[in-house]
mmCIF file of C-alpha atoms in Angstrom:
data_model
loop_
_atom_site.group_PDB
_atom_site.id
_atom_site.type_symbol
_atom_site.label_atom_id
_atom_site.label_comp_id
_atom_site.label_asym_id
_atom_site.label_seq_id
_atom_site.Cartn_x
_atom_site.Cartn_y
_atom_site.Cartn_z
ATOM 1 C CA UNK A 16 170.457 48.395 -75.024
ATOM 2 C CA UNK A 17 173.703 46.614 -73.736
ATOM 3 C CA UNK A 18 172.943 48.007 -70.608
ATOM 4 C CA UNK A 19 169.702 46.644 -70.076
ATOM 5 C CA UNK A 20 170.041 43.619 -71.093
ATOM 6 C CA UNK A 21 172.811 42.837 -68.533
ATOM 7 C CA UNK A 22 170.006 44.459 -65.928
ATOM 8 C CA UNK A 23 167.497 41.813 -67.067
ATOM 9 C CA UNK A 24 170.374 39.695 -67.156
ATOM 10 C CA UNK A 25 171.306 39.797 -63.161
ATOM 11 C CA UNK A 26 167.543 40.358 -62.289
ATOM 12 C CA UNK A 27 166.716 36.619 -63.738
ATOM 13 C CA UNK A 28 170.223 35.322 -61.985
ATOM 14 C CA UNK A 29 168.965 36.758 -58.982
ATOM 15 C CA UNK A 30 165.285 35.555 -59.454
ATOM 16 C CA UNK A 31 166.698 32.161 -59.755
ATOM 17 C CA UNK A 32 168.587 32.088 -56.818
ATOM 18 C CA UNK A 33 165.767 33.295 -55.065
ATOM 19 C CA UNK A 34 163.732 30.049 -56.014
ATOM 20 C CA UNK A 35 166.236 27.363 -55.207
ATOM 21 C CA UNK A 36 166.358 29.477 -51.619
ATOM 22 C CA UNK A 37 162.314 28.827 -51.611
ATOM 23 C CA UNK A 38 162.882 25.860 -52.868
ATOM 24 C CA UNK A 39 165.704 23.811 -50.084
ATOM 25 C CA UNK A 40 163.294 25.496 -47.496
ATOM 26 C CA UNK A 41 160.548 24.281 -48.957
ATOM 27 C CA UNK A 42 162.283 20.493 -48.961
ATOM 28 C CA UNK A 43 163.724 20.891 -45.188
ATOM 29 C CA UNK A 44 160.074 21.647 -44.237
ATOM 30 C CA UNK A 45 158.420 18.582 -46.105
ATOM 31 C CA UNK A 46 161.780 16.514 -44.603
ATOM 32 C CA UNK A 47 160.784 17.493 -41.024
ATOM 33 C CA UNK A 48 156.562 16.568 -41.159
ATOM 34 C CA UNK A 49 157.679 13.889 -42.926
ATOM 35 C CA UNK A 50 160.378 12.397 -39.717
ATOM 36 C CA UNK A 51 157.135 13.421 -37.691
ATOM 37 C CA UNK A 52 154.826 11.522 -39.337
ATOM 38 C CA UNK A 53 153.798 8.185 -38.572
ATOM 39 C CA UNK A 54 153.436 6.690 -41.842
ATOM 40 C CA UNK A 55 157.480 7.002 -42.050
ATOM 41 C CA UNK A 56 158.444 3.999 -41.080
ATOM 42 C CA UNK A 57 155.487 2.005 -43.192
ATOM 43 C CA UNK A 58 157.359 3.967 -46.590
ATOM 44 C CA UNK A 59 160.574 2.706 -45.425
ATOM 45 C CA UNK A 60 159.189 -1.190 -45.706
ATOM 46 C CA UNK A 61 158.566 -0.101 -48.949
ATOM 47 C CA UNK A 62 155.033 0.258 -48.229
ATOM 48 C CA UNK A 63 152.681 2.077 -50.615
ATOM 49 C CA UNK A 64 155.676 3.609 -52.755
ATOM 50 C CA UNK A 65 155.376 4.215 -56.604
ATOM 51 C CA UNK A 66 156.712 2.167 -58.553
ATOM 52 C CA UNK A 67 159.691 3.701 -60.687
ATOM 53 C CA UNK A 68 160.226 3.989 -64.071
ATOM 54 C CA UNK A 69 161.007 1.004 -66.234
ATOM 55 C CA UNK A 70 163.987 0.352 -67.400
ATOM 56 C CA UNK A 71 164.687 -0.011 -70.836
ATOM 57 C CA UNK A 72 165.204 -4.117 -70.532
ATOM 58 C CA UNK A 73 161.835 -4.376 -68.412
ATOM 59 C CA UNK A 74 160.122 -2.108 -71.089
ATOM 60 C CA UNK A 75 161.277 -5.127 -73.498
ATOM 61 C CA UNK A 76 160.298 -7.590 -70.859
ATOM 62 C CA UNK A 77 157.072 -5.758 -70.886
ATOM 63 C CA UNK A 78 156.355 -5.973 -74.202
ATOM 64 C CA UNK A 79 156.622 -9.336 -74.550
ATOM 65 C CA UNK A 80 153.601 -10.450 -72.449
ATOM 66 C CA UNK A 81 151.259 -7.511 -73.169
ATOM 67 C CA UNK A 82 148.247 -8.861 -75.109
ATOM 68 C CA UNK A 83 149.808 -12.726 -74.948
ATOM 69 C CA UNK A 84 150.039 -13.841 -71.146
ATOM 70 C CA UNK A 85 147.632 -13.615 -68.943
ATOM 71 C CA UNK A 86 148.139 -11.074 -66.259
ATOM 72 C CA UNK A 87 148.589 -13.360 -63.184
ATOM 73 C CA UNK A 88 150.390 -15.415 -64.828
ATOM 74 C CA UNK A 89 153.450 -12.520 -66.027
ATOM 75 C CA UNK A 90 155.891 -13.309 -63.571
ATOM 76 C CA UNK A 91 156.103 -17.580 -64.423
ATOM 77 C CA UNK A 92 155.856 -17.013 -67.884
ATOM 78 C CA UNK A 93 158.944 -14.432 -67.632
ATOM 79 C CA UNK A 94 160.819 -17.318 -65.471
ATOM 80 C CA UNK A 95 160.228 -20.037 -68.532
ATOM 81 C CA UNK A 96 161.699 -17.218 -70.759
ATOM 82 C CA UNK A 97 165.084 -16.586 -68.684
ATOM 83 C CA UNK A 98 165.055 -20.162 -67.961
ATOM 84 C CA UNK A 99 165.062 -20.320 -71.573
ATOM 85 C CA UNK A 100 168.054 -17.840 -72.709
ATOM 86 C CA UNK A 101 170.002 -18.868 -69.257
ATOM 87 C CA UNK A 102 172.637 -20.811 -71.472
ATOM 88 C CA UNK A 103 172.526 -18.653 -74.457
ATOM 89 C CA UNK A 104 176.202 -16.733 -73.566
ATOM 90 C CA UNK A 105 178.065 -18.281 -76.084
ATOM 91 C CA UNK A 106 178.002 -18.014 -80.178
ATOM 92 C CA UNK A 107 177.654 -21.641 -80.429
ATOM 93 C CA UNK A 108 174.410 -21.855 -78.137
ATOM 94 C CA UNK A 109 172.857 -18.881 -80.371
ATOM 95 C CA UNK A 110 173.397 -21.228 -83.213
ATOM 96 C CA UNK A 111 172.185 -24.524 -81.839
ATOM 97 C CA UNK A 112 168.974 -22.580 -80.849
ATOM 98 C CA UNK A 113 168.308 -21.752 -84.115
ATOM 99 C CA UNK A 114 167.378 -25.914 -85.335
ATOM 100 C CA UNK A 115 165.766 -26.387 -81.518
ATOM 101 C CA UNK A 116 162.255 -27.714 -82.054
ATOM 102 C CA UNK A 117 160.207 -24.815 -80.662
ATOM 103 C CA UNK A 118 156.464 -27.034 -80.712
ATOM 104 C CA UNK A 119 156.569 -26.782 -76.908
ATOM 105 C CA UNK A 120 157.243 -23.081 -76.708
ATOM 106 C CA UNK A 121 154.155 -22.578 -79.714
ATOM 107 C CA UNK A 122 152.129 -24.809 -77.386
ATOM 108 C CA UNK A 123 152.426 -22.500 -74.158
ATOM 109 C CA UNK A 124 151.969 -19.953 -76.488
ATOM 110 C CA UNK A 125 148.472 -20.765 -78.335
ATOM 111 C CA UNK A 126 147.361 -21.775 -74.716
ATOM 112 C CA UNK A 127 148.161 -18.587 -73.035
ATOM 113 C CA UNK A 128 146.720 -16.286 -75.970
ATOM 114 C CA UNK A 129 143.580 -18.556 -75.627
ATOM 115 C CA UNK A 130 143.495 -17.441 -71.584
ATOM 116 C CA UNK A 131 143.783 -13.612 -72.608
ATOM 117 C CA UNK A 132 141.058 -14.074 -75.362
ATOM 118 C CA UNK A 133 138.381 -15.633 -73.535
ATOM 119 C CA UNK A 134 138.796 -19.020 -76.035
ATOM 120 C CA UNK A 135 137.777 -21.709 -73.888
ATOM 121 C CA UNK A 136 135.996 -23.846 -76.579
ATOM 122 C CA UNK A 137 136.187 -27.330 -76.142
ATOM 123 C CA UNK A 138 137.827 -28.215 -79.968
ATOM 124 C CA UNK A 139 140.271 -25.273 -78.713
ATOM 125 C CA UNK A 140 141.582 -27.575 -75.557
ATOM 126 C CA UNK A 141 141.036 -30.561 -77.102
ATOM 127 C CA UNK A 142 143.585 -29.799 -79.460
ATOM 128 C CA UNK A 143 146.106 -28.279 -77.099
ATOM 129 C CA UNK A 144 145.796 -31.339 -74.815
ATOM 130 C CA UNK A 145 145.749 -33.709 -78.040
ATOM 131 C CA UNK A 146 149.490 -31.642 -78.826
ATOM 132 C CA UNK A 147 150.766 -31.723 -75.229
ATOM 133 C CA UNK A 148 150.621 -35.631 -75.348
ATOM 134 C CA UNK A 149 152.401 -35.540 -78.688
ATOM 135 C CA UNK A 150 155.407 -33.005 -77.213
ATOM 136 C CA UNK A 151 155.260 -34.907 -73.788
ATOM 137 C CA UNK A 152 158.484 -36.107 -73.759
ATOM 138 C CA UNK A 153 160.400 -33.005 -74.944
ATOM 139 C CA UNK A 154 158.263 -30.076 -72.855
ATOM 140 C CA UNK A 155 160.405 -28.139 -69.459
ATOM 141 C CA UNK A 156 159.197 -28.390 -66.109
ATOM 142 C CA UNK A 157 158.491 -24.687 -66.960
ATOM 143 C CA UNK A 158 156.395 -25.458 -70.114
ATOM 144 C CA UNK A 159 154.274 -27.752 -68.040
ATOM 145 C CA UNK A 160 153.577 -25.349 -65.027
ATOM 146 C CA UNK A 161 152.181 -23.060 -67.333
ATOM 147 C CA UNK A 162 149.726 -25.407 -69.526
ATOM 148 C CA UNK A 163 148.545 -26.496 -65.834
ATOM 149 C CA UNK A 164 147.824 -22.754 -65.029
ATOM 150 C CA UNK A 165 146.268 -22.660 -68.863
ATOM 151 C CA UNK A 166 143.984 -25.659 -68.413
ATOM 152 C CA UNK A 167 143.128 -24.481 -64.523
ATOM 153 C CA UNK A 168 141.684 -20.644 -65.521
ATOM 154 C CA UNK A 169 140.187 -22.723 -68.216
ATOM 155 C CA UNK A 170 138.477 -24.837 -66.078
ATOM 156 C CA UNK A 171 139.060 -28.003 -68.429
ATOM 157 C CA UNK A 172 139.329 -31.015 -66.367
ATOM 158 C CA UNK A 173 141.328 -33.360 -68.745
ATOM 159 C CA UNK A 174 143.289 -36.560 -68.545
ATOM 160 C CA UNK A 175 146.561 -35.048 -69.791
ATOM 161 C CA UNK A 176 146.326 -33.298 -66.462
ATOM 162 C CA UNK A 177 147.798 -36.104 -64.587
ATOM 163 C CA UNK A 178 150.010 -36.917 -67.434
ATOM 164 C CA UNK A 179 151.410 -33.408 -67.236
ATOM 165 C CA UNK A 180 151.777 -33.932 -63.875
ATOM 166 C CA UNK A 181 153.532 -37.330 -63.936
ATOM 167 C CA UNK A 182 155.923 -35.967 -65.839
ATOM 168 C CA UNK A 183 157.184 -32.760 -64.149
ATOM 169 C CA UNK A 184 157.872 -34.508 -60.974
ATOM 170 C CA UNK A 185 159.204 -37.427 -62.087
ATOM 171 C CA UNK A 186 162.235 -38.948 -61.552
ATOM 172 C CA UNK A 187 164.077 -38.583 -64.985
ATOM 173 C CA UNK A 188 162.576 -34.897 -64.592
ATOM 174 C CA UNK A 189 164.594 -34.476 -61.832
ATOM 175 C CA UNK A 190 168.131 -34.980 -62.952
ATOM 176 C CA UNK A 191 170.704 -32.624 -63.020
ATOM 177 C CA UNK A 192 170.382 -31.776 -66.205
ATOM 178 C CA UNK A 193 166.575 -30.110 -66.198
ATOM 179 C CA UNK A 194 165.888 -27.030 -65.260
ATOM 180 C CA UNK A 195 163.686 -26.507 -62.188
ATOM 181 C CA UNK A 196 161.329 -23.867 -61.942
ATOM 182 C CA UNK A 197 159.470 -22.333 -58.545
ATOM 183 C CA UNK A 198 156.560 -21.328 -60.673
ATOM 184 C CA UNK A 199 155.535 -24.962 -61.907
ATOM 185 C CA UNK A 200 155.968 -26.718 -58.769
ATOM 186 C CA UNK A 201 153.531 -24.415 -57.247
ATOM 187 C CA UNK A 202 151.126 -24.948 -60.348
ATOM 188 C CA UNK A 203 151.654 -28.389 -59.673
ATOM 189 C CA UNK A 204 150.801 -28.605 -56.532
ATOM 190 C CA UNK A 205 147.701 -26.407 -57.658
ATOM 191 C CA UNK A 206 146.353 -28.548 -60.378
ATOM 192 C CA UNK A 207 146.433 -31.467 -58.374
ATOM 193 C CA UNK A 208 144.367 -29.891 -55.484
ATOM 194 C CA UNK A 209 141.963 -28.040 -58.081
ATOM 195 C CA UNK A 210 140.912 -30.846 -60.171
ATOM 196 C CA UNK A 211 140.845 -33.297 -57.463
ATOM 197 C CA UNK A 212 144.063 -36.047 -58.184
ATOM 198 C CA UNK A 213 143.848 -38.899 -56.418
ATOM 199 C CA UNK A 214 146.975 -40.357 -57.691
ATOM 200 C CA UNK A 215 149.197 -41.339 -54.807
ATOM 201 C CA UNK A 216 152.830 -41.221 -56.894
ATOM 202 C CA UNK A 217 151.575 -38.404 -58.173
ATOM 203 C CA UNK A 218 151.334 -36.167 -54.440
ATOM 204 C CA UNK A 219 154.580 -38.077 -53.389
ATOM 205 C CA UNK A 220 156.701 -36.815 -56.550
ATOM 206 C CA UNK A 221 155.692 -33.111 -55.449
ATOM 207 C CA UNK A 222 156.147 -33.944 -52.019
ATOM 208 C CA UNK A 223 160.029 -34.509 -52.633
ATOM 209 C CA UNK A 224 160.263 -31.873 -55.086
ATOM 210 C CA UNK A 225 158.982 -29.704 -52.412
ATOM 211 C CA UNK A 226 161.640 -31.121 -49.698
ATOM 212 C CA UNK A 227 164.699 -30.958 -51.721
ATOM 213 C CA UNK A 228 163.679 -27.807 -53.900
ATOM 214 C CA UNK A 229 161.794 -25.983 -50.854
ATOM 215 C CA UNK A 230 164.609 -24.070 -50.282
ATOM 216 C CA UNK A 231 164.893 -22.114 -53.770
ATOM 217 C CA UNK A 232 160.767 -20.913 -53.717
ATOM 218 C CA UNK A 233 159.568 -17.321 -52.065
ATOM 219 C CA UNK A 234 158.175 -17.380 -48.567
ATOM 220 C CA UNK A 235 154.282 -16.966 -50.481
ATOM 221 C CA UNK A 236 155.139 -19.642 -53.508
ATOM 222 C CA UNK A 237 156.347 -22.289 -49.746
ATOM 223 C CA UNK A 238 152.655 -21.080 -48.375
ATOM 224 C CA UNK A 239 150.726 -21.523 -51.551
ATOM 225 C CA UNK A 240 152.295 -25.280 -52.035
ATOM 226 C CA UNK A 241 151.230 -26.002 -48.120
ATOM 227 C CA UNK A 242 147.679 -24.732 -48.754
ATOM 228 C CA UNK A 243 147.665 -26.794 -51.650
ATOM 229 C CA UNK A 244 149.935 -29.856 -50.433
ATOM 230 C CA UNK A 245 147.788 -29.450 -47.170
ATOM 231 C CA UNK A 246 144.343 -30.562 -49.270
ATOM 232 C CA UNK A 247 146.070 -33.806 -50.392
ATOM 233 C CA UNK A 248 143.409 -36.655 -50.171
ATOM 234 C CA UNK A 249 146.288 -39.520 -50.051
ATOM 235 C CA UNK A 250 149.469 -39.914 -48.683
ATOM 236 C CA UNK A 251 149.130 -38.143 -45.313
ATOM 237 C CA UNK A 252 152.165 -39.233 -43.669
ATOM 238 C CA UNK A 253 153.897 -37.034 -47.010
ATOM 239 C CA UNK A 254 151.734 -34.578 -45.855
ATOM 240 C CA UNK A 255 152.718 -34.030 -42.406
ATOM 241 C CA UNK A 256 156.309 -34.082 -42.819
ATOM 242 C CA UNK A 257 155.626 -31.432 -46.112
ATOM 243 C CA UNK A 258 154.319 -28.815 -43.910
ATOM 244 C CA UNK A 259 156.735 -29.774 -41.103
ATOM 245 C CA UNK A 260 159.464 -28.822 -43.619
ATOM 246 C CA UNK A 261 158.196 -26.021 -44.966
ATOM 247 C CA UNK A 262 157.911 -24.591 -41.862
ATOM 248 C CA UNK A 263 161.324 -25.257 -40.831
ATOM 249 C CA UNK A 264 162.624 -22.924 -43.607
ATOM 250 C CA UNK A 265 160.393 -20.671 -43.047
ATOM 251 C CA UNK A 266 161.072 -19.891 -39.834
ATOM 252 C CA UNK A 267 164.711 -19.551 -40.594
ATOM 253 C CA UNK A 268 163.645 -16.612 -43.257
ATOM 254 C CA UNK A 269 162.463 -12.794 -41.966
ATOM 255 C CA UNK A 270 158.850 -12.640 -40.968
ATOM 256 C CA UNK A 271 157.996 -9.102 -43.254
ATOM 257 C CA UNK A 272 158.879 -11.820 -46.455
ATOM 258 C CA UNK A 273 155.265 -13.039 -46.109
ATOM 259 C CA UNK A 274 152.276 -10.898 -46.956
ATOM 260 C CA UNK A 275 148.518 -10.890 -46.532
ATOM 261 C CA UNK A 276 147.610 -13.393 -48.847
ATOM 262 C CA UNK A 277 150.496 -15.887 -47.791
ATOM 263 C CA UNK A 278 150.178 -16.101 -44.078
ATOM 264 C CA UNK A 279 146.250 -16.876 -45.069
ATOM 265 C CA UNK A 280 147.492 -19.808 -47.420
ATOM 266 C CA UNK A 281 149.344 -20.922 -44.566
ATOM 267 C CA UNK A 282 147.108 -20.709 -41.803
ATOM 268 C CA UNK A 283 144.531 -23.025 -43.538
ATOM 269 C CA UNK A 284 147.057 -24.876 -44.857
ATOM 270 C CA UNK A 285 147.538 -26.308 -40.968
ATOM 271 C CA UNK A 286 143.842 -25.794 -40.401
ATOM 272 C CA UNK A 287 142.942 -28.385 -43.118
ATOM 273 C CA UNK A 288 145.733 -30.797 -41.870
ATOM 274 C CA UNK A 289 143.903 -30.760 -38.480
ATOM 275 C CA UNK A 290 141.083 -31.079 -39.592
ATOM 276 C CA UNK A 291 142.468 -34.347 -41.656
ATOM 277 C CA UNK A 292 144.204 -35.847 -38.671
ATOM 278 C CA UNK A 293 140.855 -35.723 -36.846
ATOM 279 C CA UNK A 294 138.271 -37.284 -39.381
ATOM 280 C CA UNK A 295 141.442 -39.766 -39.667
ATOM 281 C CA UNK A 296 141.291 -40.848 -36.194
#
């Protein structure tokens, strides 16, 4: 019995060493269609890959929007989060955080898990706007992009709109001590356009947000604010230098940053400016 089970012993040894031969063979084949193939260099721009498995921080990340941000709205509403536990190293800062009034952060809240339910009732946004004006003075640049975004897929035109706005590109919003955030400024710049502001200050204030803070948004957030910016129905002059700056930087940046949907943005973000100039003259 010893004896054969040694046999079956160095048969399976052998058996496995016979599939890992099979097996690198099988690898140096797929390895050489692959250098052949065409489609090689589009995986190596990262190009139709899989995305890999989450981490165990993104699975937490993950959790934290499913069912209670909208899905196009995930990656600013993860922003106003880190935004918000960016000074939270220390003990002391844990502690403080504990008697910070947290209205604001219920508002965004109730708004967003309106958006993913389908509430868009008008006593619903009456309320949240009636609340915003109440929490005006105390709500992040952050906090306001995302009520914009709320009261945009909404569809509520509302006078707290250009409050909102007033607000996250003011002056006193500006100062060193707030917290800027990419996100906002480009729902800024999209709730002016979408519900039609024809407040001058207001297009100036994200005009010079957008030239001091240009530098710190993605290439497609830059094209999405000159679409937008672009569409201004005031301040022109702004408008032209705007676009003039935004495509200074991005012409310092690599061309493969932008994708489909940004070099569109910008292309009729310079075909409405034209178009401007002309019924101007």
């Amino acid at each position: 019995r010893c004896g054969n089970f040694r046999h079956v012993q160095m048969r399976s040894k052998e058996f496995r060493s016979a599939a890992c031969l099979v097996v690198r063979r099988f690898r140096s084949r797929v390895r050489e269609r692959i250098a052949g193939d065409f489609r090689t260099e589009l995986s190596r721009q990262d190009f139709g890959r899989l995305h890999q498995p989450r981490t165990r921080t993104e699975l937490r990340e993950h959790q934290t929007v499913l069912d209670q941000v909208p899905f196009d709205m995930a990656d600013a509403a993860l922003e106003w989060r880190g935004l918000r536990t960016s000074g939270r190293q220390s003990g002391m800062n844990r502690v403080l955080d504990q008697f910070k009034d947290t209205r604001g952060q219920d508002l965004v809240g109730l708004a967003m898990r309106a958006c993913v339910e389908g509430l868009y009732d008008d006593s619903i946004w009456e309320a949240i706007s009636s609340t915003s004006r109440d929490l005006l003075d105390d709500l992040e640049m952050a906090e306001i992009g995302l009520l914009l975004r709320c009261f945009i897929k909404a569809g509520k035109p509302d006078a707290i709109i250009e409050e909102l706005l007033s607000r996250a590109v003011s002056a006193r919003r500006r100062g060193s001590t707030a917290r800027f955030s990419p996100h906002a400024l480009v729902a800024c710049a999209w709730a002016a356009d979408r519900f039609e502001v024809h407040n001058d200050p207001i297009w100036a204030g994200i005009m010079r947000v957008v030239s001091r803070k240009g530098g710190s948004l993605s290439s497609v957030q830059l094209c999405r604010v000159a679409h937008h910016v672009a569409r201004s129905p005031t301040h022109r002059q702004g408008v032209t230098r705007t676009l003039a700056g935004i495509a200074g930087i991005l012409a310092e940046r690599p061309v493969d940053q932008l994708d489909g949907p940004g070099v569109l943005f910008l292309s009729q973000a310079f075909a409405d400016t034209k178009q401007a100039s002309t019924a101007t003259i």
